[in-house]
mmCIF file of C-alpha atoms and ligand atoms in Angstrom:
data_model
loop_
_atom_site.group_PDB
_atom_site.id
_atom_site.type_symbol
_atom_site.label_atom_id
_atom_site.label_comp_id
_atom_site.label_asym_id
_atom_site.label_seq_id
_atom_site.Cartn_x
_atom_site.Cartn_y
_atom_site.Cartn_z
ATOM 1 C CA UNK A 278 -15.494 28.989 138.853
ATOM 2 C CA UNK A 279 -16.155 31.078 135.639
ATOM 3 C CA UNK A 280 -13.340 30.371 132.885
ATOM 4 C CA UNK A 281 -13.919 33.042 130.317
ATOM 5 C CA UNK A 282 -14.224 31.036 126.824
ATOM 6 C CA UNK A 283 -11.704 32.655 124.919
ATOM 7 C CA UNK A 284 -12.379 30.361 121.498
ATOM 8 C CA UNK A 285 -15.898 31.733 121.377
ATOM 9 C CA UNK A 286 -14.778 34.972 119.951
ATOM 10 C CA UNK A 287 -11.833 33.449 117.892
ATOM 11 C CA UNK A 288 -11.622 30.029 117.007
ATOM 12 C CA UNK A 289 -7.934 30.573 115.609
ATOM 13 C CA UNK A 290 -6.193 31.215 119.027
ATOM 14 C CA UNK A 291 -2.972 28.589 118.999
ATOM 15 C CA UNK A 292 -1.760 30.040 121.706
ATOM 16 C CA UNK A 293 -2.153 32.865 125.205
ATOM 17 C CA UNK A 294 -1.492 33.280 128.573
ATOM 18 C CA UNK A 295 -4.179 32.244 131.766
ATOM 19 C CA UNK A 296 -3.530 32.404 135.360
ATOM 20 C CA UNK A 297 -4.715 29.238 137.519
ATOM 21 C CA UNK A 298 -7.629 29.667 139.543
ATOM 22 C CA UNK A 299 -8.310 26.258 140.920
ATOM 23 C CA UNK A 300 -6.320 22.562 141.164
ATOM 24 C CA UNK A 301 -8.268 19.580 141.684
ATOM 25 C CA UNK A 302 -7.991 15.538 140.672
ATOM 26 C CA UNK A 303 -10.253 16.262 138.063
ATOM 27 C CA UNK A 304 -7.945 18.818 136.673
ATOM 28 C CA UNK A 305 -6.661 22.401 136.050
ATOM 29 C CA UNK A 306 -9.369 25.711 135.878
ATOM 30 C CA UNK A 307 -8.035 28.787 134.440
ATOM 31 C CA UNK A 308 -9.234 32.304 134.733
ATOM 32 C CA UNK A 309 -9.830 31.690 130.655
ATOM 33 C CA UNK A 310 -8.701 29.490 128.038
ATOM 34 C CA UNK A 311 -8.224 28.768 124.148
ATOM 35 C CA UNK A 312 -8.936 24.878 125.038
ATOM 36 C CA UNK A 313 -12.240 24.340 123.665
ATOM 37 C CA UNK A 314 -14.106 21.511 126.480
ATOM 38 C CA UNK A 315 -15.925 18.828 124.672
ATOM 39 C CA UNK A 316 -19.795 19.322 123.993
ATOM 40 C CA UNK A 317 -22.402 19.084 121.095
ATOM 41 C CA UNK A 318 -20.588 16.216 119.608
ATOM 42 C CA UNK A 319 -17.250 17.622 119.573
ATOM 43 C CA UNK A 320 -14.236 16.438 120.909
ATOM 44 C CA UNK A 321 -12.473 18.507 123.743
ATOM 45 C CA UNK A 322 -8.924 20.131 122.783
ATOM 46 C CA UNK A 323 -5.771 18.471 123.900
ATOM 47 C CA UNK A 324 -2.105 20.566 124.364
ATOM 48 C CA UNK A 325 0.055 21.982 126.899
ATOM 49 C CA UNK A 326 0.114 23.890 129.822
ATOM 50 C CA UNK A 327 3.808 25.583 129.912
ATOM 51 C CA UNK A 328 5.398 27.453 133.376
ATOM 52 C CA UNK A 329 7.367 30.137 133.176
ATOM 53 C CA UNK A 330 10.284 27.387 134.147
ATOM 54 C CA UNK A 331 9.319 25.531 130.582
ATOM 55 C CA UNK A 332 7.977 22.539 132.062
ATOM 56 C CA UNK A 333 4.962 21.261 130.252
ATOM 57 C CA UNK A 334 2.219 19.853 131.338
ATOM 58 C CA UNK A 335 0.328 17.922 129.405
ATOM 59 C CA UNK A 336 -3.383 18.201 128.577
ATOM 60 C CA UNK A 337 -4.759 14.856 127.057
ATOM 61 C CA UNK A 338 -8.650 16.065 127.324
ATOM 62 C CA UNK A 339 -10.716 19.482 128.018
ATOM 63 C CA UNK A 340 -14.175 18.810 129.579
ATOM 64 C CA UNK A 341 -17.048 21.411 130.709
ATOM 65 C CA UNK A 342 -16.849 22.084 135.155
ATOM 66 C CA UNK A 343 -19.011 21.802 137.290
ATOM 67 C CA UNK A 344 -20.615 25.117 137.114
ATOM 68 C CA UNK A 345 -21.539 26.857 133.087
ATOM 69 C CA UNK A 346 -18.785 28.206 131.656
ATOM 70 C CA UNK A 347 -16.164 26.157 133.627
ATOM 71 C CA UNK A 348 -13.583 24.531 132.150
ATOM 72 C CA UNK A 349 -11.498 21.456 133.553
ATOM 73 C CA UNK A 350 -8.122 20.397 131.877
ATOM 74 C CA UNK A 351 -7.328 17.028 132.352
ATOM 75 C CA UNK A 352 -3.876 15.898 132.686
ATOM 76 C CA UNK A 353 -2.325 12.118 133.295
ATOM 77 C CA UNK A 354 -2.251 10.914 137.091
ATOM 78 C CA UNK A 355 0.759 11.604 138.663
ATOM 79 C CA UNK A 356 1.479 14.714 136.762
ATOM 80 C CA UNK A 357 3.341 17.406 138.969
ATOM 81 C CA UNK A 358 0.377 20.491 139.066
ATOM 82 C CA UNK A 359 0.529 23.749 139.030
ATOM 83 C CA UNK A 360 -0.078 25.987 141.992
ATOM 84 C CA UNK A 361 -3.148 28.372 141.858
ATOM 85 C CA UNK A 362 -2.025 32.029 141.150
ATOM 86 C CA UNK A 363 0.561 30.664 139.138
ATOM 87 C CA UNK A 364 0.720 32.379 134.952
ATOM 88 C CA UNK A 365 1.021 29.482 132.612
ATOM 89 C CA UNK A 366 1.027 29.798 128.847
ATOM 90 C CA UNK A 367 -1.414 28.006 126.714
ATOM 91 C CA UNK A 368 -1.081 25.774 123.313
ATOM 92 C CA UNK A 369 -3.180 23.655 121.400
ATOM 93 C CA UNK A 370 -2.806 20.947 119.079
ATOM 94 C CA UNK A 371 -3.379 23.217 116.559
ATOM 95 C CA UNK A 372 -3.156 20.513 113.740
ATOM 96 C CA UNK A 373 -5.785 18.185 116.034
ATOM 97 C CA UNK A 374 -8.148 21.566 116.421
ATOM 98 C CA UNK A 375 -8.094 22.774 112.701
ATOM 99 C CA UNK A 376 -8.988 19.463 111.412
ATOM 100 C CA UNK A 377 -11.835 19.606 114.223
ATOM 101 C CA UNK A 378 -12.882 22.593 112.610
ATOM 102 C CA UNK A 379 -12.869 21.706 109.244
ATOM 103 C CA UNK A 380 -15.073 18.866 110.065
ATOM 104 C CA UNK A 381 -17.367 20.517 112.313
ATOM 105 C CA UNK A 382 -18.374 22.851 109.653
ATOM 106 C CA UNK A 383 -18.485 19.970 106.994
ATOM 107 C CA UNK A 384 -21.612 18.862 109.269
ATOM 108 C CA UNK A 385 -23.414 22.201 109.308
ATOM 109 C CA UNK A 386 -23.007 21.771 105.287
ATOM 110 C CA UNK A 387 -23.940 18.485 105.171
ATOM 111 C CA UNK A 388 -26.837 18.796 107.425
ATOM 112 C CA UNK A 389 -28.380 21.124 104.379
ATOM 113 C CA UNK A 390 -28.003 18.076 101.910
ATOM 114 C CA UNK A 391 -29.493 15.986 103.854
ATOM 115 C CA UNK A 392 -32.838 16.858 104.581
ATOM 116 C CA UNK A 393 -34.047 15.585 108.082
ATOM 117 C CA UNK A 394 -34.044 15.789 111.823
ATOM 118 C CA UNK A 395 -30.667 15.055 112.988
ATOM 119 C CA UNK A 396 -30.927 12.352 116.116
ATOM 120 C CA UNK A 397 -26.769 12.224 116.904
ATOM 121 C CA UNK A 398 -23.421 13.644 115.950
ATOM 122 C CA UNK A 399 -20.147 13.820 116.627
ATOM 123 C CA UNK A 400 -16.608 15.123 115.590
ATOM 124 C CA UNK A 401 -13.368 13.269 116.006
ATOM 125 C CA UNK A 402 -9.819 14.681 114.082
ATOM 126 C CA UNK A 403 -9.972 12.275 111.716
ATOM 127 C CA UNK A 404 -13.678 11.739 110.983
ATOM 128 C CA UNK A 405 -16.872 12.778 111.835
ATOM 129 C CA UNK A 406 -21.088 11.280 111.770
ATOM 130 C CA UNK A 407 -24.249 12.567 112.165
ATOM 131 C CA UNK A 408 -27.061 10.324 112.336
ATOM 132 C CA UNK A 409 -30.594 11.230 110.631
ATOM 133 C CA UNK A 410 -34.100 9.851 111.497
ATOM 134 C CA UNK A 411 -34.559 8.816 107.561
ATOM 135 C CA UNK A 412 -35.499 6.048 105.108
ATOM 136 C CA UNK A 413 -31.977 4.750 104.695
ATOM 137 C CA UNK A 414 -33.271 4.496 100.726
ATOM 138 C CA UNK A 415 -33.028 8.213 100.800
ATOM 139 C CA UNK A 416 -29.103 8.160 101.468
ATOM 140 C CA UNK A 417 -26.076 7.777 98.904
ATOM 141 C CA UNK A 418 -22.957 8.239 99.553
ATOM 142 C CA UNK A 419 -22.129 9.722 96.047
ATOM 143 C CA UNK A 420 -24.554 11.976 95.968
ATOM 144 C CA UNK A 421 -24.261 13.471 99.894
ATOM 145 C CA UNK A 422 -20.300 13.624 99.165
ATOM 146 C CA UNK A 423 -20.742 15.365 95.735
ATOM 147 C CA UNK A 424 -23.981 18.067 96.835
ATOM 148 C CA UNK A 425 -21.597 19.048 100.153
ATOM 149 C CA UNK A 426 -18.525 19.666 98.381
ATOM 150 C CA UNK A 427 -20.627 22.111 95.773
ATOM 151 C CA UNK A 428 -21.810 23.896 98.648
ATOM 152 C CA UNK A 429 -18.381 23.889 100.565
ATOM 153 C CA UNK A 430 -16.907 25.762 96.889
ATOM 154 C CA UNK A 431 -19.328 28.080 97.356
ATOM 155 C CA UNK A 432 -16.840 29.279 100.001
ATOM 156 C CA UNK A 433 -18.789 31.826 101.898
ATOM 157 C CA UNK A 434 -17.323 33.130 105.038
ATOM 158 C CA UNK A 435 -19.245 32.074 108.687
ATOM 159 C CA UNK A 436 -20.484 33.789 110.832
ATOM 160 C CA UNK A 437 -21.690 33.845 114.365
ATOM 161 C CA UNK A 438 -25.340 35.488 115.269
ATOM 162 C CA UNK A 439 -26.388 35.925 118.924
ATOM 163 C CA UNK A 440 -30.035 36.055 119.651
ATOM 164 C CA UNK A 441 -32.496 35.765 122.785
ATOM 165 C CA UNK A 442 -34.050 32.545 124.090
ATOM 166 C CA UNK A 443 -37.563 33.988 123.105
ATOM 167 C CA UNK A 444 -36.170 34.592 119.280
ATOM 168 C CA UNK A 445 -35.484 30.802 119.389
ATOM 169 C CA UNK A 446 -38.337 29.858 120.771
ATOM 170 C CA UNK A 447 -40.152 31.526 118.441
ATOM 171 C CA UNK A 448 -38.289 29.801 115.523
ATOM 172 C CA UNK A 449 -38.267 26.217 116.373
ATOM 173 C CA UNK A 450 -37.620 25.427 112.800
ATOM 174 C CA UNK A 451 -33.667 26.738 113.815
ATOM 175 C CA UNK A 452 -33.157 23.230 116.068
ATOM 176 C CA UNK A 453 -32.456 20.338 113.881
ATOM 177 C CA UNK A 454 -30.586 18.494 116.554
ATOM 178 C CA UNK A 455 -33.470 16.577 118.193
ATOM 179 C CA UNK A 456 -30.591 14.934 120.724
ATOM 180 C CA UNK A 457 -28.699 18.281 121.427
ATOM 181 C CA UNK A 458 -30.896 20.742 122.143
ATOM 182 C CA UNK A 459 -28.820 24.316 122.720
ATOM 183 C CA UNK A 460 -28.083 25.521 126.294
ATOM 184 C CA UNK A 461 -30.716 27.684 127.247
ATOM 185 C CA UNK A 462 -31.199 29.821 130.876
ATOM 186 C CA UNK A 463 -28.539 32.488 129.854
ATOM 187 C CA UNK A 464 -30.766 34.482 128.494
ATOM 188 C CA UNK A 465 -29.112 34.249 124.418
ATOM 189 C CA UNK A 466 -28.474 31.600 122.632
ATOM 190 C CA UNK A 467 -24.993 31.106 119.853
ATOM 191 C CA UNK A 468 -26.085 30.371 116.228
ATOM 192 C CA UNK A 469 -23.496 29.665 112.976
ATOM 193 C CA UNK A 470 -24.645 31.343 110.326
ATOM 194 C CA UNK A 471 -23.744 30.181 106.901
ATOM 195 C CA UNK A 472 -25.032 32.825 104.658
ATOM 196 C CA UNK A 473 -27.449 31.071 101.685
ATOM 197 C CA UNK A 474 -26.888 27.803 103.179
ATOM 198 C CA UNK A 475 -27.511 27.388 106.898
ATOM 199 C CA UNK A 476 -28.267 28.368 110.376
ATOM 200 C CA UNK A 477 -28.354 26.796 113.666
ATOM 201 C CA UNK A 478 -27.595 26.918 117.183
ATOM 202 C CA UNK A 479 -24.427 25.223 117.786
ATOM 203 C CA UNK A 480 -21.335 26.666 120.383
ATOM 204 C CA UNK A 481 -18.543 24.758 118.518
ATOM 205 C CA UNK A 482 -15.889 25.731 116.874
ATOM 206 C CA UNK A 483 -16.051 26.582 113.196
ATOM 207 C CA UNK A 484 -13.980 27.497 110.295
ATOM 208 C CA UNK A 485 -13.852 31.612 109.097
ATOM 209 C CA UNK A 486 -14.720 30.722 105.347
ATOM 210 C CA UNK A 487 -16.431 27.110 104.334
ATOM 211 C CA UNK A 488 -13.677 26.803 101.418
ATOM 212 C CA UNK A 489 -11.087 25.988 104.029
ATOM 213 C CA UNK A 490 -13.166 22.671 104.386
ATOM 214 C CA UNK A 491 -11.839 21.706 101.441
ATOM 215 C CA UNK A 492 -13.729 18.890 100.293
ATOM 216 C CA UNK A 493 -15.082 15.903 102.008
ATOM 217 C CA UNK A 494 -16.292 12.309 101.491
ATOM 218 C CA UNK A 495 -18.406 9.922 103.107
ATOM 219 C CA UNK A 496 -16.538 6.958 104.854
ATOM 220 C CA UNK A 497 -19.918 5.354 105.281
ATOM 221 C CA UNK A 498 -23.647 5.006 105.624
ATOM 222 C CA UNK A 499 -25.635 2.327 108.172
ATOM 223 C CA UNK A 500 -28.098 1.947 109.879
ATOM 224 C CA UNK A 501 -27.823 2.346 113.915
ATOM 225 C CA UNK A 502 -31.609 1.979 114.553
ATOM 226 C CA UNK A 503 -34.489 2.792 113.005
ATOM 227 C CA UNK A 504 -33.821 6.807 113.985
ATOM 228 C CA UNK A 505 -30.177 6.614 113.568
ATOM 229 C CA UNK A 506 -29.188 6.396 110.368
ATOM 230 C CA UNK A 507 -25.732 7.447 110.410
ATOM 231 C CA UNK A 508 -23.613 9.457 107.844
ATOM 232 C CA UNK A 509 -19.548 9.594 108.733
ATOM 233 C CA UNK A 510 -17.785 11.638 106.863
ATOM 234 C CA UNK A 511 -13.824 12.473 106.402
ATOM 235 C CA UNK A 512 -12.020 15.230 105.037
ATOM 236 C CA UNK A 513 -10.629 14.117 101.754
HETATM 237 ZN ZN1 ZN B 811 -21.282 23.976 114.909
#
């Protein structure tokens, strides 16, 4: 079943309407959704499903189907589901998604400061890590916090560039994930663009303009083996 994504064209949604297309253990598919399903590091959304009767049902994780594009939201055992054909209203946890955002998009900007293949990531509300294959000698925490935050006062707005699997693979230099290579088979591939600072595939969800970032700083640096040297970050 084919959920159509409705955060890929705008991240901001809090809130819409879906219909219920299919009920299962695993959890609730809609015919489309604001609840983004965790992937490429980031965490999946978490909310409520509301029926027109004002119960709530709770959704404590999003994760990806079966099939692409499918979207499963989870709900606690025991929790009284919805019948298929049946309208329900959608909300996130905005506050949980925004910070999300913010530190998604810290990544991409820290990902430009420093300088080398990125082996891991991944974005929780309240911090966030990527992990470089680097000489640990080359990282400071000072100096990563204070370089990102001069590029996230730049405050450029994002944006998002669509192009073919052939245009990627003729620009290999666009993947820095080594670990998370972007979905390919569809025929086109998602990039963020930040304009002057960077550009790579990536189907998360990102902030409009950088400067709503605000600034970061980085919790922590160590060593997770010798191609995971790992940068976590927080939003300050
Ligand atoms: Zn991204």
């Amino acid at each position: 079943m084919t959920t159509e994504l409705l955060f890929r064209k705008d991240a901001y949604l809090k809130t819409a309407t879906a219909r219920v297309v299919a009920v299962s253990e695993r959890g609730i598919e809609l015919d489309r959704t604001i609840f983004y399903p965790q992937g490429g590091g980031q965490m999946g959304d978490t909310g409520a499903l509301v029926r027109d009767s004002g119960e709530r049902i709770a959704v404590a994780d999003t994760r990806k189907g079966e099939s692409p594009d499918s979207v499963l939201h989870v709900v606690a055992a025991g929790t009284a589901m919805p019948a298929v054909g049946e309208n329900l209203a959608l909300e996130i946890d905005w506050a949980r998604r925004y910070a999300l955002m913010r530190l998604h998009t810290a990544l991409h900007v820290m990902s430009c400061v420093v300088v080398a293949p990125v082996t891991g990531g991944n974005i929780a509300p309240d911090k966030a890590r990527l992990d470089f294959d680097i000489d640990m000698s080359l990282l400071d925490a000072e100096r990563i916090t204070r370089e990102t935050n001069a590029l996230i006062e730049r405050s450029v707005a994002t944006e998002t560039v669509w192009i073919t699997d052939d245009e990627l693979d003729a620009r290999p230099e666009l993947v820095k994930t080594m670990s998370v290579q972007p979905p390919r088979g569809s025929g086109r591939v998602r990039l963020l663009r930040i304009p002057g600072i960077d550009l790579q595939p990536c189907g998360g969800t990102h902030v409009a303009n950088i400067g709503e970032i605000g600034a970061i700083r980085v919790l922590r640096i160590r060593s997770e083996g010798r191609r995971n040297r790992r940068v976590e970050i927080a939003l300050v």
